[in-house]
CSV table of C-alpha atoms in Angstrom, one decimal:
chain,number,residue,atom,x,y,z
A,1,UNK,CA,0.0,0.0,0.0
A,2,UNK,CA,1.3,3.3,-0.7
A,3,UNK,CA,0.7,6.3,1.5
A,4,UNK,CA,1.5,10.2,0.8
A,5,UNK,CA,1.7,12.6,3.1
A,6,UNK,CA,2.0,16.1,2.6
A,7,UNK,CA,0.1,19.5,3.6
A,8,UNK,CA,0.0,22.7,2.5
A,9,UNK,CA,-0.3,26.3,4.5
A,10,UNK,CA,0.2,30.0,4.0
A,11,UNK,CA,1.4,31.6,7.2
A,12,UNK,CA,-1.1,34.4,6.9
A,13,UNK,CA,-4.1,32.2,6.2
A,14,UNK,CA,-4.4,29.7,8.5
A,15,UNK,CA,-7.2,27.9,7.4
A,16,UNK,CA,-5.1,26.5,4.4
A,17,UNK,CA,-1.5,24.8,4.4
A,18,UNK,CA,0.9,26.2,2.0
A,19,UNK,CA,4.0,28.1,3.6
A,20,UNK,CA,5.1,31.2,3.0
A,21,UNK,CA,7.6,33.3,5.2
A,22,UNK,CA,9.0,36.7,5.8
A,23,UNK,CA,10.1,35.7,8.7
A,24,UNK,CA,13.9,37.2,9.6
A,25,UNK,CA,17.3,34.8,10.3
A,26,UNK,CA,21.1,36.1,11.8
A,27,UNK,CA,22.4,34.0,8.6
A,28,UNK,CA,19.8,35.6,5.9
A,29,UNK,CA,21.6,34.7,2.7
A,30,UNK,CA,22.4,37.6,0.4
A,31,UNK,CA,19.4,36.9,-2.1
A,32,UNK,CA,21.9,39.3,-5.5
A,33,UNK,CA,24.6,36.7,-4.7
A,34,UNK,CA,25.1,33.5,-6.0
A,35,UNK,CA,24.0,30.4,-3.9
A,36,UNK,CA,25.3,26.4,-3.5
A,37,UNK,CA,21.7,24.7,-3.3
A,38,UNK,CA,23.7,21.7,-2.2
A,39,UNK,CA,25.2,23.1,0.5
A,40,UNK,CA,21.9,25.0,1.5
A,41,UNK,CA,20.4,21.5,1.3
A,42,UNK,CA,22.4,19.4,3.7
A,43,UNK,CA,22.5,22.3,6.2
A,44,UNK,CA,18.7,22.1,6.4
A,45,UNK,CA,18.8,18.6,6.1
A,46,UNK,CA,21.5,18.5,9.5
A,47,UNK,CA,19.2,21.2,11.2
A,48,UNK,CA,16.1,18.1,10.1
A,49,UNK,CA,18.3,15.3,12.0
A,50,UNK,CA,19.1,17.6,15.1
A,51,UNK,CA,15.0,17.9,15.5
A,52,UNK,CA,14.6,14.2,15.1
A,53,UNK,CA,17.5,13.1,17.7
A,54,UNK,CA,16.2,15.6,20.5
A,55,UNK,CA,12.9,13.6,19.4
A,56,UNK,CA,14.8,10.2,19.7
A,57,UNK,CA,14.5,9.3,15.6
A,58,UNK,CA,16.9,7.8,13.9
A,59,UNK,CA,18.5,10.2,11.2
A,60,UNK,CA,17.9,10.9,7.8
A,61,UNK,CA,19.4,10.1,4.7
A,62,UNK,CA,20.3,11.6,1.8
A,63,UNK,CA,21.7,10.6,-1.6
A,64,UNK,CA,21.9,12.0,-5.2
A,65,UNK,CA,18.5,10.6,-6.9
A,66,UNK,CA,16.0,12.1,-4.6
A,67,UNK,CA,18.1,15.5,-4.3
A,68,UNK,CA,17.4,15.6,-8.3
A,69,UNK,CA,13.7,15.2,-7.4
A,70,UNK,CA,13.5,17.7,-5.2
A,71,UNK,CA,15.6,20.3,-7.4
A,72,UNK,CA,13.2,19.5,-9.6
A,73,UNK,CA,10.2,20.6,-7.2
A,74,UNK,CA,11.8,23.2,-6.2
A,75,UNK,CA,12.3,25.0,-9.3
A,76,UNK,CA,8.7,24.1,-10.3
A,77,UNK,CA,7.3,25.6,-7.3
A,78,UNK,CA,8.2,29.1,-9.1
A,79,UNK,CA,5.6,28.4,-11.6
A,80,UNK,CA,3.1,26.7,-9.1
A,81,UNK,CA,3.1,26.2,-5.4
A,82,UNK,CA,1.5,23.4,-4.8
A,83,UNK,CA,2.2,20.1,-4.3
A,84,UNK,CA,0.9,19.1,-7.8
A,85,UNK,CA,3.2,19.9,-10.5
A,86,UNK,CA,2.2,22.3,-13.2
A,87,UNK,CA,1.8,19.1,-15.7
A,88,UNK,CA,-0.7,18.6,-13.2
A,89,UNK,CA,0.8,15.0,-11.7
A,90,UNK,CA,1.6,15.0,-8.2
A,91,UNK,CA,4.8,15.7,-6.7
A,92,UNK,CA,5.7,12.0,-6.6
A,93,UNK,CA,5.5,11.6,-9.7
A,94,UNK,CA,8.8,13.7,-9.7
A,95,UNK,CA,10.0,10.9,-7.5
A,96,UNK,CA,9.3,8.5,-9.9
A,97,UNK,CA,11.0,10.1,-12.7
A,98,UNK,CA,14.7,9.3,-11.3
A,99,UNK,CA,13.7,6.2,-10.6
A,100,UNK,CA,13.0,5.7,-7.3
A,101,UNK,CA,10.9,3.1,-5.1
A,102,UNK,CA,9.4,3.7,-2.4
A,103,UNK,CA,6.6,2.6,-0.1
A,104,UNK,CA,5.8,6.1,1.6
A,105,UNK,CA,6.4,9.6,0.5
A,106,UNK,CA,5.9,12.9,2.2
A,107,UNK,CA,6.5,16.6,1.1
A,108,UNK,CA,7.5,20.0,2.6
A,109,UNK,CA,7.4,23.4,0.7
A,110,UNK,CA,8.0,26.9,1.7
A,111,UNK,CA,8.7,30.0,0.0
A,112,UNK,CA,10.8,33.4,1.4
A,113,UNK,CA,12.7,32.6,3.5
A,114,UNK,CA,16.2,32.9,3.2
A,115,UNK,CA,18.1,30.8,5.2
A,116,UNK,CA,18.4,26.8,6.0
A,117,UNK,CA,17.5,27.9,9.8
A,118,UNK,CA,14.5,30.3,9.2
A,119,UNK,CA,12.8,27.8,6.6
A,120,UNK,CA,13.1,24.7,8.9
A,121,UNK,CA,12.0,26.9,12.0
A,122,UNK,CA,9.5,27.8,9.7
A,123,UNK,CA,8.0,24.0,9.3
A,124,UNK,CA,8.0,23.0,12.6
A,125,UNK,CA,6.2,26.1,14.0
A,126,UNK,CA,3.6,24.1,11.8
A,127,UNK,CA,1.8,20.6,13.0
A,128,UNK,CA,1.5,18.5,9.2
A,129,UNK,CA,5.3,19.9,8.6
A,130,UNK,CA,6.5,19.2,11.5
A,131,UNK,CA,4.8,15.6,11.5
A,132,UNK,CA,6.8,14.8,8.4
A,133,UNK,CA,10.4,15.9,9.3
A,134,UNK,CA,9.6,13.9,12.5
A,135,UNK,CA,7.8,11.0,11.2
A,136,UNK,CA,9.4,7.6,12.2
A,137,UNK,CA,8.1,6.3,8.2
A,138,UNK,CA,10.8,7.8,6.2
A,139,UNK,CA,14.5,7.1,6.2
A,140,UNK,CA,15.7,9.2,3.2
A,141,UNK,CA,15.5,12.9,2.8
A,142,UNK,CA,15.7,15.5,-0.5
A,143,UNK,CA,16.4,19.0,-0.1
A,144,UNK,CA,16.8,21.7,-2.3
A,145,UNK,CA,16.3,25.5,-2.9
A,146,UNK,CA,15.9,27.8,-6.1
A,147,UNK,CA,15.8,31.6,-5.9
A,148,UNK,CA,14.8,34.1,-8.9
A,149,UNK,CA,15.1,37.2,-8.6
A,150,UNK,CA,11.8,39.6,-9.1
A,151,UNK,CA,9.8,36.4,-8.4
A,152,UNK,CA,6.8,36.9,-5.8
A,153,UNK,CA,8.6,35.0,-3.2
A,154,UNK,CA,12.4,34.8,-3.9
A,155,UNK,CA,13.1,32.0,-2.2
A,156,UNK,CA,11.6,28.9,-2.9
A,157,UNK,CA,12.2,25.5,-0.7
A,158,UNK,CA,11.2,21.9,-0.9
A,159,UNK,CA,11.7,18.6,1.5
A,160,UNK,CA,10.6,15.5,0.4
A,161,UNK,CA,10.7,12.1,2.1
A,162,UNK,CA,10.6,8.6,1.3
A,163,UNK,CA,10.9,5.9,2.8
A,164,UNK,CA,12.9,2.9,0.7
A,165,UNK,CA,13.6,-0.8,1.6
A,166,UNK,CA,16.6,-0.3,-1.3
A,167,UNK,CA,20.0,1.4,-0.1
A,168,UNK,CA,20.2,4.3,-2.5
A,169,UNK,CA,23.3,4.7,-4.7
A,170,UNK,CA,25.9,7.3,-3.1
A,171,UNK,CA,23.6,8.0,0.1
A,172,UNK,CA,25.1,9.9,3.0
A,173,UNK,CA,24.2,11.8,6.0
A,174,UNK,CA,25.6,15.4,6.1
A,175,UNK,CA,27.6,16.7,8.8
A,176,UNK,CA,28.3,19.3,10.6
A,177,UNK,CA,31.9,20.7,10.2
A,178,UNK,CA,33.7,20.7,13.3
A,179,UNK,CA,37.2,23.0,12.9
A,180,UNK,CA,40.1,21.0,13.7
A,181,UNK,CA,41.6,21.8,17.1
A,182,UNK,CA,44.5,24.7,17.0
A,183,UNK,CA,47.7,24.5,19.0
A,184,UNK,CA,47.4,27.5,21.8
A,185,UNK,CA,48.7,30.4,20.5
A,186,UNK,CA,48.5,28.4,16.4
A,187,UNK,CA,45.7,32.5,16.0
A,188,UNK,CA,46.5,32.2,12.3
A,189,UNK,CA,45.9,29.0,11.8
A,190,UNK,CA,48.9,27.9,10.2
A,191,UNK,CA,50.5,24.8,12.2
A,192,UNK,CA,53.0,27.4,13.4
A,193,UNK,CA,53.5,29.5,16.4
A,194,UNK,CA,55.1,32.9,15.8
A,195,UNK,CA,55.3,36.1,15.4
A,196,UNK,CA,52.7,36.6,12.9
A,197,UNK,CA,50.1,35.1,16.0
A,198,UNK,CA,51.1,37.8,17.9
A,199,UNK,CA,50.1,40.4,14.8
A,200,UNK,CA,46.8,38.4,14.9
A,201,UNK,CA,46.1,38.5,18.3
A,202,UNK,CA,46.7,42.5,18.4
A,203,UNK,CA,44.7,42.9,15.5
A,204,UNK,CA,41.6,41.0,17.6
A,205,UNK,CA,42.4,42.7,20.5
A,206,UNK,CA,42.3,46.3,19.1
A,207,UNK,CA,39.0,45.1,17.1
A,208,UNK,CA,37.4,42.3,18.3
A,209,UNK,CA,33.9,43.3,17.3
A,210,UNK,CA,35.0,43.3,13.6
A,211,UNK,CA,37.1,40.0,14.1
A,212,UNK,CA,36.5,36.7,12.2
A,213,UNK,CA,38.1,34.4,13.7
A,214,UNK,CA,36.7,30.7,14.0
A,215,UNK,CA,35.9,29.1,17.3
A,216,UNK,CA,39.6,27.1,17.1
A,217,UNK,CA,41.2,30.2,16.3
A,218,UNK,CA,39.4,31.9,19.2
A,219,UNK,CA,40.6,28.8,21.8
A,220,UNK,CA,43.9,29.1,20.2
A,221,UNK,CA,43.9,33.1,21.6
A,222,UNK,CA,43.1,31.9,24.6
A,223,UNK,CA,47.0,31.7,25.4
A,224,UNK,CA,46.4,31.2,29.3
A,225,UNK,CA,43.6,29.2,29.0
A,226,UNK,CA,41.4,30.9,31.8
A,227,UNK,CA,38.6,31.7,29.5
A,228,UNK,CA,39.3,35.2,28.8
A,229,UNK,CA,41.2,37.3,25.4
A,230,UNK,CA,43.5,39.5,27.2
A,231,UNK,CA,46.4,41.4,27.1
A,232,UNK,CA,47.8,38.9,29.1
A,233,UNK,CA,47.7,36.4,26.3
A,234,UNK,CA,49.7,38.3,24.4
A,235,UNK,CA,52.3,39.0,26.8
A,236,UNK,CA,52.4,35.0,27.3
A,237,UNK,CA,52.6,34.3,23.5
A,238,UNK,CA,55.2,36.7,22.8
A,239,UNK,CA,57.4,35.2,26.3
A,240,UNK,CA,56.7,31.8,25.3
A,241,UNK,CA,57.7,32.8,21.2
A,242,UNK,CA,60.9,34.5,22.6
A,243,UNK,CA,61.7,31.3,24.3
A,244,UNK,CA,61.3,29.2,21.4
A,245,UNK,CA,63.6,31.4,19.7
């Protein structure tokens, strides 16, 4: 038996379910710049499996088949939003056409917003969104994200789920990227301590607000290790520098 699941809401109407946002993000992408949609993808589809673990679900998967399907979708939803496709077909029929099985399917759209965070805050403020990217039925995720410019929303988003007895060719989960830990003092992030920390470390000090430093290079100023940037860190580097010399 199959089974489809999927809802539609506009957040100023509540009585339907298609989703639309204005809603604001810290990390609002820059919509006259150009965009990775696969890198926009797995960091919703990460934010997805950090929902699901605090839920105690098993993560999703992704691999390249159903990340076509939902480019596709995505890119359709310019011309329609809806989860029928403007030939009409429903949305799995986009599934089908990369040659996927499945024996339940599920759907997510949204339109403006601008970021991987405000979009997936977006669906779960929502029960039938939030009821798919926590459903226990799927075990494979697609993600992706079109913008055109002078369109009425922008930004236009898809998630669609499946859930498929098959291992899918070149599946993965994504990741986070954790920065690899920094020798203390390492500001520049270089393998080496010298002198041209110490330049670094000023230049934070005297402008820290305007700094961007990671969070390893940040531990790395850290020269004490009690928590604080100071100018005692740089008076410790550049002792423990001379030293070395």
């Amino acid at each position: 038996m199959m089974t489809h699941y999927f809802s539609k809401f506009i957040s100023f109407a509540a009585a339907t379910s298609l989703c639309f946002s204005a809603m604001g993000s810290t990390k609002t992408l820059a919509a006259d710049k150009q965009y990775n949609a696969q890198e926009l993808s797995d960091a919703v589809i990460i934010l997805v499996n950090k929902e699901r673990k605090a839920a105690g679900l098993n993560p999703l998967q992704t691999a390249p088949l159903i990340h076509s399907a939902a480019n596709t979708r995505a890119n359709e939803l310019v011309q329609m939003f809806q989860h029928y496709r403007p030939d009409k077909s429903l949305y799995t029929s986009a599934l089908y056409e990369v040659g996927l099985t499945f024996t339940c399917s599920g759907e997510n759209i949204a339109a403006g917003s601008a970021s991987p965070e405000s979009v997936v805050k977006l669906w779960m403020s929502d029960g039938g969104h939030k009821d798919n990217i926590l459903s226990p039925d799927y075990n494979y995720i697609g993600v992706s994200v079109a913008y055109v410019a002078g369109s009425e929303y922008g930004w236009y988003w898809t998630q669609d789920f499946i859930y498929s007895s098959e291992t899918l060719e070149g599946s993965y989960t994504p990741v986070e990227y954790v920065s690899p830990k920094l020798q203390k003092g390492d500001v520049n992030a270089d393998n080496c301590v010298d002198t041209f920390d110490i330049t670094a470390l000023r230049k934070y000090l005297n402008n820290s607000t305007s700094s961007n430093l990671s969070a390893s290079q940040l531990a790395a100023c850290d020269f004490n290790g009690d928590g604080n940037i100071t100018n005692a860190d740089l008076t410790s580097l550049n002792m423990y520098i001379i030293s070395q010399s």
